[in-house]
PDB file of N, CA and C in Angstrom:
ATOM      1  N   SER A  94      89.023 100.688 114.680  1.00 86.00           N
ATOM      2  CA  SER A  94      88.776  99.530 113.843  1.00 86.00           C
ATOM      3  C   SER A  94      90.063  99.146 113.120  1.00 86.00           C
ATOM      4  N   MET A  95      90.133  97.888 112.707  1.00 89.00           N
ATOM      5  CA  MET A  95      91.311  97.353 112.048  1.00 89.00           C
ATOM      6  C   MET A  95      91.421  97.870 110.610  1.00 89.00           C
ATOM      7  N   LYS A  96      92.630  98.213 110.223  1.00 91.00           N
ATOM      8  CA  LYS A  96      92.908  98.661 108.853  1.00 91.00           C
ATOM      9  C   LYS A  96      93.943  97.732 108.240  1.00 91.00           C
ATOM     10  N   TYR A  97      93.950  97.624 106.920  1.00 91.00           N
ATOM     11  CA  TYR A  97      94.891  96.772 106.202  1.00 91.00           C
ATOM     12  C   TYR A  97      95.647  97.594 105.172  1.00 91.00           C
ATOM     13  N   VAL A  98      96.914  97.249 104.989  1.00 91.00           N
ATOM     14  CA  VAL A  98      97.728  97.818 103.915  1.00 91.00           C
ATOM     15  C   VAL A  98      98.168  96.642 103.058  1.00 91.00           C
ATOM     16  N   LEU A  99      97.907  96.711 101.772  1.00 88.00           N
ATOM     17  CA  LEU A  99      98.234  95.626 100.858  1.00 88.00           C
ATOM     18  C   LEU A  99      99.408  96.054  99.983  1.00 88.00           C
ATOM     19  N   VAL A 100     100.462  95.250 100.011  1.00 87.00           N
ATOM     20  CA  VAL A 100     101.610  95.481  99.122  1.00 87.00           C
ATOM     21  C   VAL A 100     101.581  94.363  98.104  1.00 87.00           C
ATOM     22  N   SER A 101     101.419  94.716  96.841  1.00 84.00           N
ATOM     23  CA  SER A 101     101.262  93.722  95.794  1.00 84.00           C
ATOM     24  C   SER A 101     102.247  93.993  94.668  1.00 84.00           C
ATOM     25  N   GLY A 102     102.663  92.936  94.023  1.00 78.00           N
ATOM     26  CA  GLY A 102     103.565  93.095  92.888  1.00 78.00           C
ATOM     27  C   GLY A 102     103.520  91.905  91.969  1.00 78.00           C
ATOM     28  N   GLY A 103     102.449  91.137  92.065  1.00 71.00           N
ATOM     29  CA  GLY A 103     102.324  89.982  91.189  1.00 71.00           C
ATOM     30  C   GLY A 103     103.272  88.873  91.580  1.00 71.00           C
ATOM     31  N   VAL A 104     103.660  88.077  90.617  1.00 68.00           N
ATOM     32  CA  VAL A 104     104.498  86.910  90.882  1.00 68.00           C
ATOM     33  C   VAL A 104     105.982  87.192  90.668  1.00 68.00           C
ATOM     34  N   VAL A 105     106.329  88.416  90.325  1.00 68.00           N
ATOM     35  CA  VAL A 105     107.728  88.743  90.078  1.00 68.00           C
ATOM     36  C   VAL A 105     108.472  88.798  91.406  1.00 68.00           C
ATOM     37  N   SER A 106     109.539  88.024  91.513  1.00 69.00           N
ATOM     38  CA  SER A 106     110.307  87.968  92.742  1.00 69.00           C
ATOM     39  C   SER A 106     111.417  89.016  92.714  1.00 69.00           C
ATOM     40  N   GLY A 107     111.793  89.474  93.872  1.00 71.00           N
ATOM     41  CA  GLY A 107     112.935  90.371  93.973  1.00 71.00           C
ATOM     42  C   GLY A 107     112.643  91.832  93.722  1.00 71.00           C
ATOM     43  N   LEU A 108     111.381  92.237  93.784  1.00 75.00           N
ATOM     44  CA  LEU A 108     111.050  93.641  93.563  1.00 75.00           C
ATOM     45  C   LEU A 108     111.179  94.485  94.826  1.00 75.00           C
ATOM     46  N   GLY A 109     111.361  93.841  95.963  1.00 85.00           N
ATOM     47  CA  GLY A 109     111.460  94.578  97.215  1.00 85.00           C
ATOM     48  C   GLY A 109     110.139  94.747  97.930  1.00 85.00           C
ATOM     49  N   LYS A 110     109.145  93.909  97.592  1.00 87.00           N
ATOM     50  CA  LYS A 110     107.840  94.006  98.247  1.00 87.00           C
ATOM     51  C   LYS A 110     107.953  93.734  99.741  1.00 87.00           C
ATOM     52  N   GLY A 111     108.754  92.730 100.124  1.00 86.00           N
ATOM     53  CA  GLY A 111     108.907  92.384 101.538  1.00 86.00           C
ATOM     54  C   GLY A 111     109.587  93.484 102.328  1.00 86.00           C
ATOM     55  N   VAL A 112     110.639  94.064 101.761  1.00 89.00           N
ATOM     56  CA  VAL A 112     111.344  95.154 102.444  1.00 89.00           C
ATOM     57  C   VAL A 112     110.454  96.392 102.511  1.00 89.00           C
ATOM     58  N   THR A 113     109.684  96.636 101.466  1.00 90.00           N
ATOM     59  CA  THR A 113     108.762  97.774 101.465  1.00 90.00           C
ATOM     60  C   THR A 113     107.698  97.604 102.556  1.00 90.00           C
ATOM     61  N   ALA A 114     107.104  96.416 102.626  1.00 91.00           N
ATOM     62  CA  ALA A 114     106.078  96.157 103.641  1.00 91.00           C
ATOM     63  C   ALA A 114     106.667  96.251 105.044  1.00 91.00           C
ATOM     64  N   SER A 115     107.876  95.718 105.226  1.00 92.00           N
ATOM     65  CA  SER A 115     108.533  95.772 106.531  1.00 92.00           C
ATOM     66  C   SER A 115     108.833  97.204 106.940  1.00 92.00           C
ATOM     67  N   SER A 116     109.347  97.982 106.003  1.00 94.00           N
ATOM     68  CA  SER A 116     109.671  99.380 106.289  1.00 94.00           C
ATOM     69  C   SER A 116     108.423 100.178 106.636  1.00 94.00           C
ATOM     70  N   LEU A 117     107.353  99.935 105.910  1.00 94.00           N
ATOM     71  CA  LEU A 117     106.096 100.601 106.200  1.00 94.00           C
ATOM     72  C   LEU A 117     105.583 100.211 107.591  1.00 94.00           C
ATOM     73  N   GLY A 118     105.761  98.941 107.955  1.00 93.00           N
ATOM     74  CA  GLY A 118     105.367  98.492 109.280  1.00 93.00           C
ATOM     75  C   GLY A 118     106.132  99.206 110.385  1.00 93.00           C
ATOM     76  N   VAL A 119     107.429  99.424 110.178  1.00 95.00           N
ATOM     77  CA  VAL A 119     108.239 100.146 111.165  1.00 95.00           C
ATOM     78  C   VAL A 119     107.724 101.574 111.330  1.00 95.00           C
ATOM     79  N   LEU A 120     107.413 102.223 110.223  1.00 96.00           N
ATOM     80  CA  LEU A 120     106.904 103.601 110.285  1.00 96.00           C
ATOM     81  C   LEU A 120     105.558 103.664 111.005  1.00 96.00           C
ATOM     82  N   LEU A 121     104.690 102.697 110.740  1.00 95.00           N
ATOM     83  CA  LEU A 121     103.383 102.668 111.406  1.00 95.00           C
ATOM     84  C   LEU A 121     103.529 102.398 112.904  1.00 95.00           C
ATOM     85  N   LYS A 122     104.468 101.498 113.268  1.00 94.00           N
ATOM     86  CA  LYS A 122     104.721 101.244 114.690  1.00 94.00           C
ATOM     87  C   LYS A 122     105.256 102.497 115.373  1.00 94.00           C
ATOM     88  N   ALA A 123     106.135 103.223 114.689  1.00 95.00           N
ATOM     89  CA  ALA A 123     106.692 104.456 115.252  1.00 95.00           C
ATOM     90  C   ALA A 123     105.605 105.501 115.468  1.00 95.00           C
ATOM     91  N   ALA A 124     104.527 105.409 114.693  1.00 96.00           N
ATOM     92  CA  ALA A 124     103.399 106.334 114.843  1.00 96.00           C
ATOM     93  C   ALA A 124     102.451 105.876 115.957  1.00 96.00           C
ATOM     94  N   GLY A 125     102.793 104.768 116.626  1.00 95.00           N
ATOM     95  CA  GLY A 125     101.988 104.311 117.755  1.00 95.00           C
ATOM     96  C   GLY A 125     100.926 103.284 117.421  1.00 95.00           C
ATOM     97  N   LEU A 126     100.949 102.747 116.215  1.00 94.00           N
ATOM     98  CA  LEU A 126      99.952 101.751 115.820  1.00 94.00           C
ATOM     99  C   LEU A 126     100.443 100.343 116.106  1.00 94.00           C
ATOM    100  N   ARG A 127      99.527  99.429 116.327  1.00 92.00           N
ATOM    101  CA  ARG A 127      99.866  98.020 116.495  1.00 92.00           C
ATOM    102  C   ARG A 127      99.949  97.394 115.105  1.00 92.00           C
ATOM    103  N   VAL A 128     101.038  96.707 114.827  1.00 91.00           N
ATOM    104  CA  VAL A 128     101.305  96.220 113.476  1.00 91.00           C
ATOM    105  C   VAL A 128     101.680  94.747 113.498  1.00 91.00           C
ATOM    106  N   THR A 129     101.214  94.000 112.512  1.00 88.00           N
ATOM    107  CA  THR A 129     101.689  92.647 112.253  1.00 88.00           C
ATOM    108  C   THR A 129     101.713  92.461 110.737  1.00 88.00           C
ATOM    109  N   ALA A 130     102.230  91.326 110.299  1.00 87.00           N
ATOM    110  CA  ALA A 130     102.340  91.073 108.860  1.00 87.00           C
ATOM    111  C   ALA A 130     101.678  89.744 108.521  1.00 87.00           C
ATOM    112  N   ILE A 131     101.033  89.717 107.379  1.00 85.00           N
ATOM    113  CA  ILE A 131     100.443  88.497 106.844  1.00 85.00           C
ATOM    114  C   ILE A 131     100.993  88.351 105.437  1.00 85.00           C
ATOM    115  N   LYS A 132     101.592  87.203 105.147  1.00 82.00           N
ATOM    116  CA  LYS A 132     102.105  86.962 103.798  1.00 82.00           C
ATOM    117  C   LYS A 132     101.209  85.948 103.122  1.00 82.00           C
ATOM    118  N   ILE A 133     100.694  86.313 101.978  1.00 79.00           N
ATOM    119  CA  ILE A 133      99.848  85.421 101.191  1.00 79.00           C
ATOM    120  C   ILE A 133     100.625  85.105  99.923  1.00 79.00           C
ATOM    121  N   ASP A 134     101.064  83.859  99.832  1.00 72.00           N
ATOM    122  CA  ASP A 134     101.966  83.477  98.745  1.00 72.00           C
ATOM    123  C   ASP A 134     101.596  82.070  98.282  1.00 72.00           C
ATOM    124  N   PRO A 135     101.592  81.809  96.978  1.00 65.00           N
ATOM    125  CA  PRO A 135     101.161  80.497  96.502  1.00 65.00           C
ATOM    126  C   PRO A 135     102.055  79.350  96.958  1.00 65.00           C
ATOM    127  N   TYR A 136     103.324  79.608  97.295  1.00 62.00           N
ATOM    128  CA  TYR A 136     104.191  78.520  97.713  1.00 62.00           C
ATOM    129  C   TYR A 136     104.543  78.577  99.193  1.00 62.00           C
ATOM    130  N   LEU A 137     103.832  79.368  99.976  1.00 55.00           N
ATOM    131  CA  LEU A 137     104.143  79.539 101.388  1.00 55.00           C
ATOM    132  C   LEU A 137     104.015  78.238 102.173  1.00 55.00           C
ATOM    133  N   ASN A 138     103.080  77.374 101.812  1.00 53.00           N
ATOM    134  CA  ASN A 138     102.846  76.150 102.571  1.00 53.00           C
ATOM    135  C   ASN A 138     103.725  74.986 102.127  1.00 53.00           C
ATOM    136  N   ILE A 139     104.537  75.195 101.111  1.00 58.00           N
ATOM    137  CA  ILE A 139     105.466  74.170 100.655  1.00 58.00           C
ATOM    138  C   ILE A 139     106.737  74.308 101.477  1.00 58.00           C
ATOM    139  N   ASP A 140     107.432  73.214 101.707  1.00 64.00           N
ATOM    140  CA  ASP A 140     108.689  73.246 102.444  1.00 64.00           C
ATOM    141  C   ASP A 140     109.696  74.103 101.683  1.00 64.00           C
ATOM    142  N   ALA A 141     109.911  75.311 102.150  1.00 62.00           N
ATOM    143  CA  ALA A 141     110.779  76.255 101.443  1.00 62.00           C
ATOM    144  C   ALA A 141     112.224  75.780 101.408  1.00 62.00           C
ATOM    145  N   GLY A 142     112.596  74.875 102.294  1.00 64.00           N
ATOM    146  CA  GLY A 142     113.958  74.353 102.302  1.00 64.00           C
ATOM    147  C   GLY A 142     114.287  73.533 101.077  1.00 64.00           C
ATOM    148  N   THR A 143     113.273  73.053 100.375  1.00 71.00           N
ATOM    149  CA  THR A 143     113.508  72.244  99.176  1.00 71.00           C
ATOM    150  C   THR A 143     113.402  73.073  97.896  1.00 71.00           C
ATOM    151  N   MET A 144     113.142  74.370  98.029  1.00 69.00           N
ATOM    152  CA  MET A 144     112.982  75.225  96.853  1.00 69.00           C
ATOM    153  C   MET A 144     114.330  75.765  96.397  1.00 69.00           C
ATOM    154  N   SER A 145     114.441  76.068  95.147  1.00 71.00           N
ATOM    155  CA  SER A 145     115.684  76.597  94.592  1.00 71.00           C
ATOM    156  C   SER A 145     115.944  78.010  95.113  1.00 71.00           C
ATOM    157  N   PRO A 146     117.102  78.235  95.755  1.00 70.00           N
ATOM    158  CA  PRO A 146     117.410  79.586  96.232  1.00 70.00           C
ATOM    159  C   PRO A 146     117.599  80.578  95.094  1.00 70.00           C
ATOM    160  N   PHE A 147     117.886  80.090  93.905  1.00 73.00           N
ATOM    161  CA  PHE A 147     118.040  80.979  92.757  1.00 73.00           C
ATOM    162  C   PHE A 147     116.696  81.517  92.289  1.00 73.00           C
ATOM    163  N   GLU A 148     115.623  80.739  92.512  1.00 69.00           N
ATOM    164  CA  GLU A 148     114.284  81.168  92.115  1.00 69.00           C
ATOM    165  C   GLU A 148     113.570  81.927  93.224  1.00 69.00           C
ATOM    166  N   HIS A 149     113.760  81.511  94.480  1.00 65.00           N
ATOM    167  CA  HIS A 149     112.946  82.030  95.573  1.00 65.00           C
ATOM    168  C   HIS A 149     113.738  82.700  96.683  1.00 65.00           C
ATOM    169  N   GLY A 150     115.046  82.824  96.534  1.00 68.00           N
ATOM    170  CA  GLY A 150     115.854  83.466  97.565  1.00 68.00           C
ATOM    171  C   GLY A 150     116.143  82.536  98.723  1.00 68.00           C
ATOM    172  N   GLU A 151     116.677  83.112  99.782  1.00 77.00           N
ATOM    173  CA  GLU A 151     117.074  82.330 100.939  1.00 77.00           C
ATOM    174  C   GLU A 151     115.866  81.870 101.745  1.00 77.00           C
ATOM    175  N   VAL A 152     116.087  80.862 102.570  1.00 80.00           N
ATOM    176  CA  VAL A 152     115.045  80.329 103.439  1.00 80.00           C
ATOM    177  C   VAL A 152     115.194  80.965 104.814  1.00 80.00           C
ATOM    178  N   PHE A 153     114.066  81.332 105.429  1.00 84.00           N
ATOM    179  CA  PHE A 153     114.058  81.832 106.793  1.00 84.00           C
ATOM    180  C   PHE A 153     113.313  80.825 107.645  1.00 84.00           C
ATOM    181  N   VAL A 154     113.897  80.441 108.782  1.00 87.00           N
ATOM    182  CA  VAL A 154     113.269  79.468 109.678  1.00 87.00           C
ATOM    183  C   VAL A 154     112.626  80.220 110.839  1.00 87.00           C
ATOM    184  N   LEU A 155     111.325  80.021 111.010  1.00 88.00           N
ATOM    185  CA  LEU A 155     110.571  80.663 112.084  1.00 88.00           C
ATOM    186  C   LEU A 155     110.849  79.967 113.418  1.00 88.00           C
ATOM    187  N   ASP A 156     110.493  80.614 114.514  1.00 90.00           N
ATOM    188  CA  ASP A 156     110.699  80.044 115.844  1.00 90.00           C
ATOM    189  C   ASP A 156     110.003  78.695 116.018  1.00 90.00           C
ATOM    190  N   ASP A 157     108.871  78.504 115.337  1.00 90.00           N
ATOM    191  CA  ASP A 157     108.143  77.240 115.468  1.00 90.00           C
ATOM    192  C   ASP A 157     108.638  76.168 114.491  1.00 90.00           C
ATOM    193  N   GLY A 158     109.733  76.453 113.771  1.00 87.00           N
ATOM    194  CA  GLY A 158     110.313  75.485 112.849  1.00 87.00           C
ATOM    195  C   GLY A 158     109.824  75.602 111.423  1.00 87.00           C
ATOM    196  N   GLY A 159     108.846  76.452 111.179  1.00 83.00           N
ATOM    197  CA  GLY A 159     108.348  76.640 109.822  1.00 83.00           C
ATOM    198  C   GLY A 159     109.402  77.275 108.934  1.00 83.00           C
ATOM    199  N   GLU A 160     109.509  76.791 107.709  1.00 80.00           N
ATOM    200  CA  GLU A 160     110.459  77.343 106.749  1.00 80.00           C
ATOM    201  C   GLU A 160     109.705  78.166 105.720  1.00 80.00           C
ATOM    202  N   SER A 161     110.168  79.386 105.493  1.00 80.00           N
ATOM    203  CA  SER A 161     109.496  80.255 104.528  1.00 80.00           C
ATOM    204  C   SER A 161     110.551  81.097 103.820  1.00 80.00           C
ATOM    205  N   ASP A 162     110.105  81.972 102.952  1.00 79.00           N
ATOM    206  CA  ASP A 162     111.089  82.811 102.276  1.00 79.00           C
ATOM    207  C   ASP A 162     111.543  83.949 103.187  1.00 79.00           C
ATOM    208  N   LEU A 163     112.518  84.680 102.745  1.00 82.00           N
ATOM    209  CA  LEU A 163     113.187  85.667 103.578  1.00 82.00           C
ATOM    210  C   LEU A 163     112.302  86.858 103.951  1.00 82.00           C
ATOM    211  N   ASP A 164     111.196  87.059 103.248  1.00 85.00           N
ATOM    212  CA  ASP A 164     110.304  88.169 103.594  1.00 85.00           C
ATOM    213  C   ASP A 164     109.830  88.069 105.040  1.00 85.00           C
ATOM    214  N   LEU A 165     109.515  86.865 105.501  1.00 87.00           N
ATOM    215  CA  LEU A 165     109.070  86.723 106.892  1.00 87.00           C
ATOM    216  C   LEU A 165     110.179  87.083 107.863  1.00 87.00           C
ATOM    217  N   GLY A 166     111.411  86.799 107.493  1.00 88.00           N
ATOM    218  CA  GLY A 166     112.545  87.226 108.313  1.00 88.00           C
ATOM    219  C   GLY A 166     112.649  88.736 108.372  1.00 88.00           C
ATOM    220  N   ASN A 167     112.404  89.390 107.242  1.00 89.00           N
ATOM    221  CA  ASN A 167     112.400  90.859 107.225  1.00 89.00           C
ATOM    222  C   ASN A 167     111.292  91.403 108.107  1.00 89.00           C
ATOM    223  N   TYR A 168     110.105  90.803 108.034  1.00 91.00           N
ATOM    224  CA  TYR A 168     108.988  91.260 108.865  1.00 91.00           C
ATOM    225  C   TYR A 168     109.355  91.159 110.345  1.00 91.00           C
ATOM    226  N   GLU A 169     109.931  90.014 110.736  1.00 91.00           N
ATOM    227  CA  GLU A 169     110.282  89.820 112.146  1.00 91.00           C
ATOM    228  C   GLU A 169     111.340  90.815 112.613  1.00 91.00           C
ATOM    229  N   ARG A 170     112.387  90.979 111.827  1.00 91.00           N
ATOM    230  CA  ARG A 170     113.489  91.864 112.239  1.00 91.00           C
ATOM    231  C   ARG A 170     113.087  93.329 112.230  1.00 91.00           C
ATOM    232  N   PHE A 171     112.459  93.772 111.163  1.00 92.00           N
ATOM    233  CA  PHE A 171     112.114  95.189 111.041  1.00 92.00           C
ATOM    234  C   PHE A 171     111.074  95.597 112.079  1.00 92.00           C
ATOM    235  N   MET A 172     110.020  94.781 112.222  1.00 91.00           N
ATOM    236  CA  MET A 172     108.877  95.162 113.054  1.00 91.00           C
ATOM    237  C   MET A 172     108.938  94.607 114.469  1.00 91.00           C
ATOM    238  N   ASP A 173     109.988  93.829 114.775  1.00 90.00           N
ATOM    239  CA  ASP A 173     110.165  93.249 116.105  1.00 90.00           C
ATOM    240  C   ASP A 173     108.933  92.447 116.531  1.00 90.00           C
ATOM    241  N   VAL A 174     108.510  91.539 115.648  1.00 89.00           N
ATOM    242  CA  VAL A 174     107.398  90.644 115.917  1.00 89.00           C
ATOM    243  C   VAL A 174     107.862  89.196 115.758  1.00 89.00           C
ATOM    244  N   THR A 175     107.130  88.262 116.325  1.00 89.00           N
ATOM    245  CA  THR A 175     107.412  86.843 116.140  1.00 89.00           C
ATOM    246  C   THR A 175     106.262  86.249 115.349  1.00 89.00           C
ATOM    247  N   LEU A 176     106.582  85.692 114.199  1.00 87.00           N
ATOM    248  CA  LEU A 176     105.556  85.112 113.331  1.00 87.00           C
ATOM    249  C   LEU A 176     105.568  83.596 113.455  1.00 87.00           C
ATOM    250  N   ARG A 177     104.441  82.992 113.152  1.00 83.00           N
ATOM    251  CA  ARG A 177     104.288  81.537 113.212  1.00 83.00           C
ATOM    252  C   ARG A 177     103.912  80.993 111.848  1.00 83.00           C
ATOM    253  N   ARG A 178     104.077  79.684 111.739  1.00 78.00           N
ATOM    254  CA  ARG A 178     103.730  78.971 110.505  1.00 78.00           C
ATOM    255  C   ARG A 178     102.263  79.123 110.212  1.00 78.00           C
TER     256      ARG A 178
END
C-alpha cells in the first residue's frame, strides 16, 4: 500500500525542507522503494518568474514550461524524476 512522508516547516523559507525531502527520497529509492514528490505551497500556482528572488529564492523551470521554486529542481535532480506543472 502507498505510504506518505510529510516534511513541514510552516511558511518560513530557507529552512532546508526541500533538500531534506529530496535527500530522504534518495534514501528511500536506494532502499528499493518507488518515490515521487508532491509540493503543496500557497504560491505554487502563481508564475514564479514574477516573484522576488529575495523572498522566494531562484526559479526552476520544469520540462513542461511550468515555473516553480527551486525545491522542485532539487526533487528532480536528487530523486531522478521528472515533475510536471
